[in-house]
Tab-separated table of C-alpha atoms in Angstrom:
chain	number	residue	atom	x	y	z
B	1	UNK	CA	132.508	53.554	82.126
B	2	UNK	CA	132.990	49.803	82.327
B	3	UNK	CA	136.132	48.609	84.039
B	4	UNK	CA	137.672	45.195	84.470
B	5	UNK	CA	136.580	43.184	87.515
B	6	UNK	CA	133.242	42.307	89.044
B	7	UNK	CA	131.211	44.718	91.121
B	8	UNK	CA	128.087	43.979	93.066
B	9	UNK	CA	125.929	45.367	90.279
B	10	UNK	CA	127.645	44.186	87.110
B	11	UNK	CA	129.160	41.015	85.683
B	12	UNK	CA	132.914	40.966	85.105
B	13	UNK	CA	134.039	41.975	81.667
B	14	UNK	CA	136.297	39.624	79.726
B	15	UNK	CA	137.073	38.906	76.088
B	16	UNK	CA	134.399	36.189	76.301
B	17	UNK	CA	131.393	38.343	77.113
B	18	UNK	CA	132.523	41.702	75.762
B	19	UNK	CA	129.929	42.821	73.234
B	20	UNK	CA	132.062	43.065	70.139
B	21	UNK	CA	129.920	44.693	67.494
B	22	UNK	CA	128.014	47.936	67.899
B	23	UNK	CA	129.163	48.156	71.480
B	24	UNK	CA	126.783	50.973	72.305
B	25	UNK	CA	124.119	48.279	72.526
B	26	UNK	CA	125.979	46.272	75.175
B	27	UNK	CA	125.371	46.128	78.896
B	28	UNK	CA	126.933	44.216	81.777
B	29	UNK	CA	124.537	45.539	84.391
B	30	UNK	CA	123.077	42.799	86.567
B	31	UNK	CA	119.646	44.396	86.895
B	32	UNK	CA	119.342	44.653	83.100
B	33	UNK	CA	120.586	41.113	82.536
B	34	UNK	CA	118.456	39.593	85.288
B	35	UNK	CA	115.386	41.479	84.091
B	36	UNK	CA	115.739	40.025	80.594
B	37	UNK	CA	116.384	36.519	81.910
B	38	UNK	CA	113.373	36.671	84.230
B	39	UNK	CA	111.121	37.751	81.356
B	40	UNK	CA	111.861	34.479	79.542
B	41	UNK	CA	110.885	30.859	79.886
B	42	UNK	CA	112.589	29.569	76.750
B	43	UNK	CA	116.343	29.756	76.387
B	44	UNK	CA	118.888	28.141	74.105
B	45	UNK	CA	121.853	26.388	75.707
B	46	UNK	CA	125.062	25.544	73.871
B	47	UNK	CA	127.315	22.673	74.850
B	48	UNK	CA	130.151	20.896	73.128
B	49	UNK	CA	130.338	17.119	72.751
B	50	UNK	CA	133.408	15.758	70.967
B	51	UNK	CA	134.019	19.094	69.274
B	52	UNK	CA	130.460	19.352	67.954
B	53	UNK	CA	128.406	22.228	69.359
B	54	UNK	CA	124.767	21.582	70.230
B	55	UNK	CA	122.197	24.345	70.554
B	56	UNK	CA	119.288	23.062	72.613
B	57	UNK	CA	116.088	25.005	73.249
B	58	UNK	CA	114.830	24.427	76.779
B	59	UNK	CA	113.049	26.033	79.722
B	60	UNK	CA	115.099	27.657	82.419
B	61	UNK	CA	114.916	30.012	85.338
B	62	UNK	CA	117.229	32.247	87.364
B	63	UNK	CA	117.872	32.229	91.083
B	64	UNK	CA	120.283	34.969	92.100
B	65	UNK	CA	123.431	34.370	90.014
B	66	UNK	CA	122.464	30.811	89.094
B	67	UNK	CA	120.596	29.470	86.094
B	68	UNK	CA	118.717	26.174	86.170
B	69	UNK	CA	117.306	24.070	83.381
B	70	UNK	CA	116.062	20.648	82.525
B	71	UNK	CA	118.294	17.716	81.761
B	72	UNK	CA	117.394	15.832	78.601
B	73	UNK	CA	120.441	14.990	76.498
B	74	UNK	CA	122.536	17.397	78.544
B	75	UNK	CA	122.185	15.194	81.567
B	76	UNK	CA	123.589	12.243	79.644
B	77	UNK	CA	126.490	14.409	78.637
B	78	UNK	CA	127.115	15.650	82.150
B	79	UNK	CA	126.526	12.464	84.073
B	80	UNK	CA	130.102	11.305	83.714
B	81	UNK	CA	131.658	14.729	84.116
B	82	UNK	CA	131.641	15.627	87.769
B	83	UNK	CA	133.738	18.705	87.051
B	84	UNK	CA	131.145	20.158	84.725
B	85	UNK	CA	131.129	21.397	81.176
B	86	UNK	CA	131.403	24.870	79.675
B	87	UNK	CA	128.053	26.200	78.514
B	88	UNK	CA	126.452	29.347	77.160
B	89	UNK	CA	122.808	30.112	77.864
B	90	UNK	CA	121.118	32.695	75.676
B	91	UNK	CA	117.709	34.359	75.656
B	92	UNK	CA	116.446	36.676	72.958
B	93	UNK	CA	113.321	38.814	72.795
B	94	UNK	CA	112.363	39.977	69.308
B	95	UNK	CA	110.620	43.364	69.500
B	96	UNK	CA	110.305	44.513	65.896
B	97	UNK	CA	111.409	44.142	62.299
B	98	UNK	CA	113.064	47.260	60.919
B	99	UNK	CA	112.794	48.071	57.208
B	100	UNK	CA	115.240	50.817	56.257
B	101	UNK	CA	116.048	52.715	53.061
B	102	UNK	CA	119.030	50.510	52.182
B	103	UNK	CA	119.739	46.855	52.716
B	104	UNK	CA	122.570	47.493	55.156
B	105	UNK	CA	120.336	49.327	57.643
B	106	UNK	CA	117.635	46.666	57.717
B	107	UNK	CA	117.599	45.406	61.253
B	108	UNK	CA	115.404	44.485	64.189
B	109	UNK	CA	114.767	45.715	67.678
B	110	UNK	CA	115.621	43.033	70.211
B	111	UNK	CA	116.846	42.370	73.717
B	112	UNK	CA	119.238	39.468	74.230
B	113	UNK	CA	121.406	38.036	76.994
B	114	UNK	CA	124.301	35.610	76.737
B	115	UNK	CA	125.457	34.017	79.988
B	116	UNK	CA	128.599	31.912	80.360
B	117	UNK	CA	129.609	29.420	82.987
B	118	UNK	CA	130.217	25.790	83.856
B	119	UNK	CA	127.137	23.584	83.868
B	120	UNK	CA	126.802	20.756	86.368
B	121	UNK	CA	124.222	18.091	87.089
B	122	UNK	CA	122.383	18.811	90.337
B	123	UNK	CA	122.908	15.679	92.428
B	124	UNK	CA	122.561	17.066	95.940
B	125	UNK	CA	119.162	15.824	97.142
B	126	UNK	CA	118.163	19.024	98.930
B	127	UNK	CA	119.221	21.279	96.042
B	128	UNK	CA	117.388	19.054	93.578
B	129	UNK	CA	114.225	19.009	95.683
B	130	UNK	CA	114.237	22.794	95.894
B	131	UNK	CA	114.899	23.073	92.155
B	132	UNK	CA	111.992	20.777	91.271
B	133	UNK	CA	109.640	23.020	93.233
B	134	UNK	CA	111.043	26.168	91.661
B	135	UNK	CA	110.816	24.605	88.181
B	136	UNK	CA	107.028	24.836	88.578
B	137	UNK	CA	106.511	27.589	91.159
B	138	UNK	CA	108.869	30.107	89.586
B	139	UNK	CA	106.443	30.138	86.626
B	140	UNK	CA	103.219	29.409	88.507
B	141	UNK	CA	103.606	30.688	92.076
B	142	UNK	CA	102.472	28.323	94.866
B	143	UNK	CA	101.337	25.700	92.376
B	144	UNK	CA	103.407	22.740	93.631
B	145	UNK	CA	101.459	22.627	96.917
B	146	UNK	CA	98.247	22.044	94.924
B	147	UNK	CA	99.620	19.176	92.802
B	148	UNK	CA	99.805	15.409	93.170
B	149	UNK	CA	103.162	14.818	94.861
B	150	UNK	CA	106.088	13.719	92.737
B	151	UNK	CA	107.003	10.045	92.937
B	152	UNK	CA	110.505	8.788	93.603
B	153	UNK	CA	110.583	7.506	90.041
B	154	UNK	CA	109.599	10.908	88.621
B	155	UNK	CA	112.293	12.665	90.624
B	156	UNK	CA	114.837	10.120	89.442
B	157	UNK	CA	113.732	10.601	85.832
B	158	UNK	CA	114.112	14.373	86.024
B	159	UNK	CA	117.578	15.807	85.787
B	160	UNK	CA	118.329	19.385	86.659
B	161	UNK	CA	121.333	21.283	85.346
B	162	UNK	CA	122.683	24.343	87.115
B	163	UNK	CA	125.194	26.955	86.094
B	164	UNK	CA	126.561	29.879	88.024
B	165	UNK	CA	126.787	32.927	85.783
B	166	UNK	CA	130.494	33.737	85.501
B	167	UNK	CA	130.167	36.294	82.724
B	168	UNK	CA	127.152	37.722	80.994
B	169	UNK	CA	126.191	40.496	78.667
B	170	UNK	CA	122.994	42.044	77.403
B	171	UNK	CA	122.623	43.452	73.922
B	172	UNK	CA	119.697	45.725	73.228
B	173	UNK	CA	118.526	47.555	70.138
B	174	UNK	CA	115.411	49.687	70.413
B	175	UNK	CA	115.667	52.532	67.937
B	176	UNK	CA	113.457	51.461	65.027
B	177	UNK	CA	114.398	52.857	61.625
B	178	UNK	CA	117.879	54.409	61.677
B	179	UNK	CA	119.038	55.392	58.210
B	180	UNK	CA	122.116	57.259	56.999
B	181	UNK	CA	121.418	61.014	57.090
B	182	UNK	CA	121.431	61.480	53.327
B	183	UNK	CA	119.098	58.515	52.760
B	184	UNK	CA	116.182	60.317	54.449
B	185	UNK	CA	116.012	62.462	51.306
B	186	UNK	CA	115.153	59.436	49.152
B	187	UNK	CA	111.572	58.503	48.183
B	188	UNK	CA	111.845	55.029	49.751
B	189	UNK	CA	109.343	53.504	52.137
B	190	UNK	CA	110.655	52.539	55.616
B	191	UNK	CA	108.884	51.244	58.680
B	192	UNK	CA	109.104	49.402	61.969
B	193	UNK	CA	106.847	46.373	62.427
B	194	UNK	CA	106.300	45.604	66.123
B	195	UNK	CA	106.413	41.954	67.221
B	196	UNK	CA	104.864	40.743	70.460
B	197	UNK	CA	104.602	37.349	72.128
B	198	UNK	CA	101.209	37.219	73.811
B	199	UNK	CA	99.069	34.785	75.746
B	200	UNK	CA	95.852	33.380	74.319
B	201	UNK	CA	92.755	32.537	76.326
B	202	UNK	CA	93.623	29.764	78.811
B	203	UNK	CA	92.077	26.415	77.803
B	204	UNK	CA	91.016	24.444	80.882
B	205	UNK	CA	91.638	20.680	80.596
B	206	UNK	CA	88.380	19.142	79.287
B	207	UNK	CA	88.666	16.427	81.948
B	208	UNK	CA	88.601	18.718	85.016
B	209	UNK	CA	86.447	17.381	87.855
B	210	UNK	CA	83.252	19.317	88.615
B	211	UNK	CA	83.842	22.315	90.830
B	212	UNK	CA	87.593	22.604	90.166
B	213	UNK	CA	88.234	26.274	89.469
B	214	UNK	CA	91.208	28.154	88.095
B	215	UNK	CA	93.332	29.267	91.061
B	216	UNK	CA	93.748	32.994	91.666
B	217	UNK	CA	97.537	32.540	91.487
B	218	UNK	CA	97.216	32.096	87.720
B	219	UNK	CA	95.459	35.388	87.101
B	220	UNK	CA	98.684	36.903	85.764
B	221	UNK	CA	98.323	34.562	82.771
B	222	UNK	CA	95.410	36.288	81.077
B	223	UNK	CA	94.382	36.536	77.448
B	224	UNK	CA	96.220	39.175	75.448
B	225	UNK	CA	98.903	39.791	78.036
B	226	UNK	CA	102.557	39.812	77.049
B	227	UNK	CA	104.177	36.505	77.989
B	228	UNK	CA	107.200	38.379	79.305
B	229	UNK	CA	105.108	40.443	81.722
B	230	UNK	CA	103.431	37.336	83.142
B	231	UNK	CA	106.803	35.609	83.549
B	232	UNK	CA	108.437	38.617	85.197
B	233	UNK	CA	105.560	38.975	87.666
B	234	UNK	CA	105.659	35.269	88.486
B	235	UNK	CA	109.399	35.403	89.138
B	236	UNK	CA	108.899	38.355	91.445
B	237	UNK	CA	106.053	36.610	93.275
B	238	UNK	CA	108.029	33.397	93.797
B	239	UNK	CA	111.310	34.973	94.833
B	240	UNK	CA	109.740	38.044	96.439
B	241	UNK	CA	111.803	40.330	94.253
B	242	UNK	CA	115.088	38.510	94.859
S	1	UNK	CA	110.030	3.617	59.661
S	2	UNK	CA	113.220	5.645	59.537
S	3	UNK	CA	116.259	3.886	58.140
S	4	UNK	CA	119.879	4.868	57.921
S	5	UNK	CA	120.914	6.902	54.881
S	6	UNK	CA	119.539	9.960	53.204
S	7	UNK	CA	116.496	9.909	50.955
S	8	UNK	CA	115.212	12.743	48.853
S	9	UNK	CA	112.617	13.604	51.463
S	10	UNK	CA	114.422	13.156	54.773
S	11	UNK	CA	117.735	14.061	56.380
S	12	UNK	CA	120.122	11.217	57.202
S	13	UNK	CA	119.842	9.796	60.673
S	14	UNK	CA	122.943	9.630	62.834
S	15	UNK	CA	123.763	9.619	66.540
S	16	UNK	CA	124.136	13.400	66.237
S	17	UNK	CA	120.630	14.315	65.163
S	18	UNK	CA	118.683	11.319	66.469
S	19	UNK	CA	115.995	12.679	68.779
S	20	UNK	CA	116.947	10.975	71.990
S	21	UNK	CA	114.142	11.671	74.421
S	22	UNK	CA	110.475	11.063	73.763
S	23	UNK	CA	111.274	9.932	70.265
S	24	UNK	CA	107.658	9.925	69.186
S	25	UNK	CA	108.026	13.686	68.896
S	26	UNK	CA	110.952	13.458	66.474
S	27	UNK	CA	110.926	13.916	62.727
S	28	UNK	CA	113.577	13.851	60.029
S	29	UNK	CA	111.223	14.759	57.230
S	30	UNK	CA	112.553	17.583	55.058
S	31	UNK	CA	109.170	19.173	54.442
S	32	UNK	CA	108.515	19.370	58.199
S	33	UNK	CA	111.992	20.690	58.951
S	34	UNK	CA	112.000	23.223	56.118
S	35	UNK	CA	108.506	24.406	57.033
S	36	UNK	CA	109.614	25.183	60.585
S	37	UNK	CA	112.809	26.889	59.436
S	38	UNK	CA	110.938	29.027	56.904
S	39	UNK	CA	108.472	30.156	59.580
S	40	UNK	CA	111.330	31.743	61.567
S	41	UNK	CA	113.491	34.788	61.269
S	42	UNK	CA	115.368	34.419	64.560
S	43	UNK	CA	117.591	31.421	65.165
S	44	UNK	CA	120.306	30.576	67.662
S	45	UNK	CA	123.642	29.359	66.322
S	46	UNK	CA	126.211	27.492	68.393
S	47	UNK	CA	129.918	27.567	67.670
S	48	UNK	CA	132.990	26.586	69.624
S	49	UNK	CA	135.970	28.868	70.132
S	50	UNK	CA	138.849	27.435	72.166
S	51	UNK	CA	136.562	24.900	73.788
S	52	UNK	CA	134.000	27.512	74.860
S	53	UNK	CA	130.586	27.199	73.229
S	54	UNK	CA	128.828	30.381	72.127
S	55	UNK	CA	125.085	30.572	71.546
S	56	UNK	CA	124.356	33.562	69.333
S	57	UNK	CA	120.865	34.751	68.419
S	58	UNK	CA	120.747	35.977	64.839
S	59	UNK	CA	118.578	36.216	61.738
S	60	UNK	CA	118.816	33.498	59.121
S	61	UNK	CA	117.100	32.053	56.104
S	62	UNK	CA	116.996	28.782	54.202
S	63	UNK	CA	117.663	28.188	50.538
S	64	UNK	CA	117.168	24.535	49.593
S	65	UNK	CA	119.494	22.576	51.922
S	66	UNK	CA	121.538	25.616	52.870
S	67	UNK	CA	121.188	28.013	55.777
S	68	UNK	CA	122.533	31.555	55.676
S	69	UNK	CA	123.070	34.078	58.423
S	70	UNK	CA	124.853	37.270	59.309
S	71	UNK	CA	128.480	37.450	60.278
S	72	UNK	CA	129.181	39.472	63.427
S	73	UNK	CA	131.639	37.705	65.726
S	74	UNK	CA	131.227	34.510	63.739
S	75	UNK	CA	132.930	36.065	60.772
S	76	UNK	CA	135.955	36.915	62.872
S	77	UNK	CA	136.045	33.341	64.033
S	78	UNK	CA	135.703	31.938	60.534
S	79	UNK	CA	137.913	34.341	58.647
S	80	UNK	CA	141.045	32.342	59.269
S	81	UNK	CA	139.449	28.939	58.917
S	82	UNK	CA	138.986	28.212	55.263
S	83	UNK	CA	137.871	24.676	56.056
S	84	UNK	CA	134.970	25.882	58.152
S	85	UNK	CA	133.761	25.252	61.657
S	86	UNK	CA	131.157	22.868	63.058
S	87	UNK	CA	127.916	24.632	63.962
S	88	UNK	CA	124.395	23.892	65.089
S	89	UNK	CA	121.543	26.182	64.109
S	90	UNK	CA	118.323	25.898	66.099
S	91	UNK	CA	114.889	27.441	65.830
S	92	UNK	CA	112.099	27.013	68.372
S	93	UNK	CA	108.461	28.068	68.241
S	94	UNK	CA	106.717	28.169	71.621
S	95	UNK	CA	103.012	27.343	71.197
S	96	UNK	CA	101.689	26.962	74.737
S	97	UNK	CA	102.421	26.461	78.411
S	98	UNK	CA	100.978	23.235	79.791
S	99	UNK	CA	99.922	23.047	83.433
S	100	UNK	CA	99.301	19.434	84.446
S	101	UNK	CA	98.136	17.697	87.635
S	102	UNK	CA	101.672	16.840	88.803
S	103	UNK	CA	104.981	18.625	88.427
S	104	UNK	CA	106.446	15.953	86.168
S	105	UNK	CA	103.793	16.428	83.478
S	106	UNK	CA	104.129	20.200	83.318
S	107	UNK	CA	105.321	20.931	79.825
S	108	UNK	CA	104.838	23.112	76.786
S	109	UNK	CA	103.736	22.694	73.213
S	110	UNK	CA	106.507	23.677	70.845
S	111	UNK	CA	108.051	23.046	67.441
S	112	UNK	CA	111.830	23.041	67.189
S	113	UNK	CA	114.493	22.205	64.641
S	114	UNK	CA	118.190	21.545	65.171
S	115	UNK	CA	120.367	21.575	62.060
S	116	UNK	CA	124.013	20.500	61.982
S	117	UNK	CA	126.749	21.215	59.503
S	118	UNK	CA	129.979	23.055	58.791
S	119	UNK	CA	129.723	26.824	58.628
S	120	UNK	CA	131.819	28.795	56.196
S	121	UNK	CA	132.283	32.458	55.370
S	122	UNK	CA	130.784	33.302	51.983
S	123	UNK	CA	133.670	34.812	50.024
S	124	UNK	CA	132.619	34.071	46.451
S	125	UNK	CA	131.490	37.434	45.058
S	126	UNK	CA	128.506	36.100	43.112
S	127	UNK	CA	127.264	33.944	46.004
S	128	UNK	CA	127.630	36.872	48.406
S	129	UNK	CA	125.799	39.256	46.073
S	130	UNK	CA	122.924	36.819	45.761
S	131	UNK	CA	122.871	36.258	49.539
S	132	UNK	CA	122.738	39.991	50.289
S	133	UNK	CA	119.654	40.309	48.102
S	134	UNK	CA	118.020	37.257	49.687
S	135	UNK	CA	118.844	38.563	53.173
S	136	UNK	CA	116.265	41.310	52.532
S	137	UNK	CA	114.002	39.864	49.837
S	138	UNK	CA	113.462	36.503	51.482
S	139	UNK	CA	111.685	38.442	54.263
S	140	UNK	CA	110.325	41.334	52.190
S	141	UNK	CA	109.854	40.085	48.617
S	142	UNK	CA	111.131	42.365	45.820
S	143	UNK	CA	112.245	45.004	48.312
S	144	UNK	CA	115.922	45.264	47.301
S	145	UNK	CA	114.999	46.707	43.894
S	146	UNK	CA	113.272	49.613	45.674
S	147	UNK	CA	116.196	50.476	47.970
S	148	UNK	CA	119.219	52.723	47.724
S	149	UNK	CA	121.940	50.459	46.273
S	150	UNK	CA	124.504	48.980	48.629
S	151	UNK	CA	127.909	50.624	48.609
S	152	UNK	CA	131.145	48.703	48.208
S	153	UNK	CA	131.951	49.582	51.807
S	154	UNK	CA	128.621	48.209	53.058
S	155	UNK	CA	129.122	44.967	51.172
S	156	UNK	CA	132.602	44.665	52.608
S	157	UNK	CA	131.298	45.334	56.122
S	158	UNK	CA	128.659	42.634	55.860
S	159	UNK	CA	129.752	39.076	56.288
S	160	UNK	CA	127.527	36.170	55.366
S	161	UNK	CA	127.890	32.717	56.829
S	162	UNK	CA	126.519	29.655	55.065
S	163	UNK	CA	126.043	26.073	56.186
S	164	UNK	CA	124.806	23.102	54.244
S	165	UNK	CA	122.454	21.063	56.410
S	166	UNK	CA	124.173	17.714	56.915
S	167	UNK	CA	121.806	16.417	59.565
S	168	UNK	CA	118.671	17.877	61.044
S	169	UNK	CA	115.766	16.916	63.213
S	170	UNK	CA	112.456	18.415	64.202
S	171	UNK	CA	110.892	17.902	67.607
S	172	UNK	CA	107.240	18.720	68.016
S	173	UNK	CA	104.869	18.556	70.967
S	174	UNK	CA	101.274	19.587	70.382
S	175	UNK	CA	99.080	17.655	72.788
S	176	UNK	CA	98.291	20.131	75.562
S	177	UNK	CA	97.581	18.613	78.987
S	178	UNK	CA	98.601	14.940	79.109
S	179	UNK	CA	98.339	13.525	82.625
S	180	UNK	CA	98.774	10.007	83.983
S	181	UNK	CA	95.464	8.146	83.702
S	182	UNK	CA	94.853	7.953	87.442
S	183	UNK	CA	95.597	11.666	87.952
S	184	UNK	CA	92.485	12.700	86.009
S	185	UNK	CA	90.490	11.554	89.068
S	186	UNK	CA	92.116	14.222	91.247
S	187	UNK	CA	90.515	17.611	92.022
S	188	UNK	CA	93.458	19.552	90.578
S	189	UNK	CA	93.217	22.377	88.081
S	190	UNK	CA	95.024	21.877	84.737
S	191	UNK	CA	95.112	23.972	81.609
S	192	UNK	CA	96.885	24.866	78.398
S	193	UNK	CA	97.825	28.540	77.895
S	194	UNK	CA	98.319	29.330	74.200
S	195	UNK	CA	101.268	31.531	73.229
S	196	UNK	CA	101.449	33.386	69.942
S	197	UNK	CA	103.998	35.704	68.364
S	198	UNK	CA	102.049	38.342	66.462
S	199	UNK	CA	102.690	41.494	64.460
S	200	UNK	CA	101.605	44.905	65.687
S	201	UNK	CA	100.427	47.750	63.502
S	202	UNK	CA	103.282	48.785	61.179
S	203	UNK	CA	104.807	52.130	62.179
S	204	UNK	CA	105.863	54.126	59.095
S	205	UNK	CA	109.112	56.054	59.538
S	206	UNK	CA	108.156	59.594	60.669
S	207	UNK	CA	110.613	61.000	58.122
S	208	UNK	CA	109.014	59.489	54.987
S	209	UNK	CA	108.863	61.903	52.051
S	210	UNK	CA	105.414	63.081	51.000
S	211	UNK	CA	103.630	60.641	48.755
S	212	UNK	CA	105.741	57.601	49.649
S	213	UNK	CA	103.270	54.786	50.268
S	214	UNK	CA	103.628	51.346	51.817
S	215	UNK	CA	104.333	48.919	48.961
S	216	UNK	CA	101.773	46.199	48.277
S	217	UNK	CA	104.516	43.590	48.711
S	218	UNK	CA	104.399	44.234	52.482
S	219	UNK	CA	100.691	43.475	52.857
S	220	UNK	CA	101.521	40.069	54.383
S	221	UNK	CA	102.870	41.967	57.404
S	222	UNK	CA	99.574	43.147	58.837
S	223	UNK	CA	98.473	43.914	62.384
S	224	UNK	CA	97.480	40.883	64.417
S	225	UNK	CA	98.892	38.335	61.990
S	226	UNK	CA	101.154	35.546	63.223
S	227	UNK	CA	104.784	36.398	62.514
S	228	UNK	CA	105.360	32.839	61.351
S	229	UNK	CA	102.603	33.040	58.731
S	230	UNK	CA	104.010	36.266	57.306
S	231	UNK	CA	107.502	34.769	57.189
S	232	UNK	CA	106.356	31.538	55.553
S	233	UNK	CA	104.415	33.426	52.890
S	234	UNK	CA	107.374	35.700	52.200
S	235	UNK	CA	109.705	32.723	51.807
S	236	UNK	CA	107.273	31.141	49.385
S	237	UNK	CA	106.927	34.372	47.414
S	238	UNK	CA	110.689	34.900	47.128
S	239	UNK	CA	111.631	31.338	46.277
S	240	UNK	CA	108.348	30.516	44.477
S	241	UNK	CA	107.803	27.533	46.704
S	242	UNK	CA	111.325	26.189	46.308
């Protein structure tokens, strides 16, 4: 049973993050929520500017209860707001299309997380430096040490946004076709069509110098693998399971 | 050159939808924008409730300059607002991960659309009836005619949101590894990792009646095909290219 107030293993429940429809699909468990976040690279972040909501697709990563993402227009928005700005960061994994025996029961299997908090521009030099390493190494473990060092200008041109997760919820459907009992008697075709996001064969840059080989740290990114599995493994490798 | 004001083939340019960063990736062309929207089933919609932005993943479809999606919590929000609510609907296709020779040039190939407008609850009976058919048939052409008819209660329990696209922009990156000229001289590994969202083998409902076969209209949804190709074809079939 879910009760009000935060525990060490779940996010606090409030009217904001309470899963309102079909509540049997909802979860506030941190392990579930973190697992879905760590299996994603792409998120969508919502902000408000002058009453207009913006929904921006961007790359992000999680570090404990904090989410980080790139600046772009958000940084412009946040630059003059030292006290931060309300935001909602969402990830969604589409797992199947579900064709039922009536229109109402057509659906999809999916796993989604919505996380709420106050976004702020990372201005602390040490926090920003650490974030710029994680922005690469969380996806490609140990890669930063092999790269040409960032210039002062590049660091200045990159803005990092951070948000502590104040509330979050996961919503999961994974039951395929689920028709009304009496509809199973009807001669109507129904099916589940699985959907997967997979990696293709890596394409080495055609301008690699002779003798430069693919590092072993990238072996998790192999042809045919699920993107989410590669991302989850990389997160584990970088944060050592944290 | 893009000029102020709407034409028949592009959305009007304003501070809201102007692509602000890396503008060479931006497009306001309707054919480009519609093509990306029609290749998607999943979108993320942003709304504001009491100053808090919400980013909700949901299914949607396009009909000319209008976008439609499911109600859920949005309908509750909109029910008492006959004049509508500002919204932003975004779709993003992730095409690759790009590993460059410095952190700053790490990137991804992607195709994204942001569409802005005022969302309203579809209350007109004829418009809602048409939308409930399109909600299925836009994805699975001619399917509604084969299904058990919707009940009055089901129709009442389904809310449909619509939004005319007032402004929109597409942002596309498709260049793989793009390093600074001098960095190509460095012995650093770089690559592009393709990402694809594909269909698995359809799984017929285990409770199908004897003799019920998969309809020919679903043949576009075949194992190994790109989800986006199946969706684009289905949109074309339902709207006859409109």
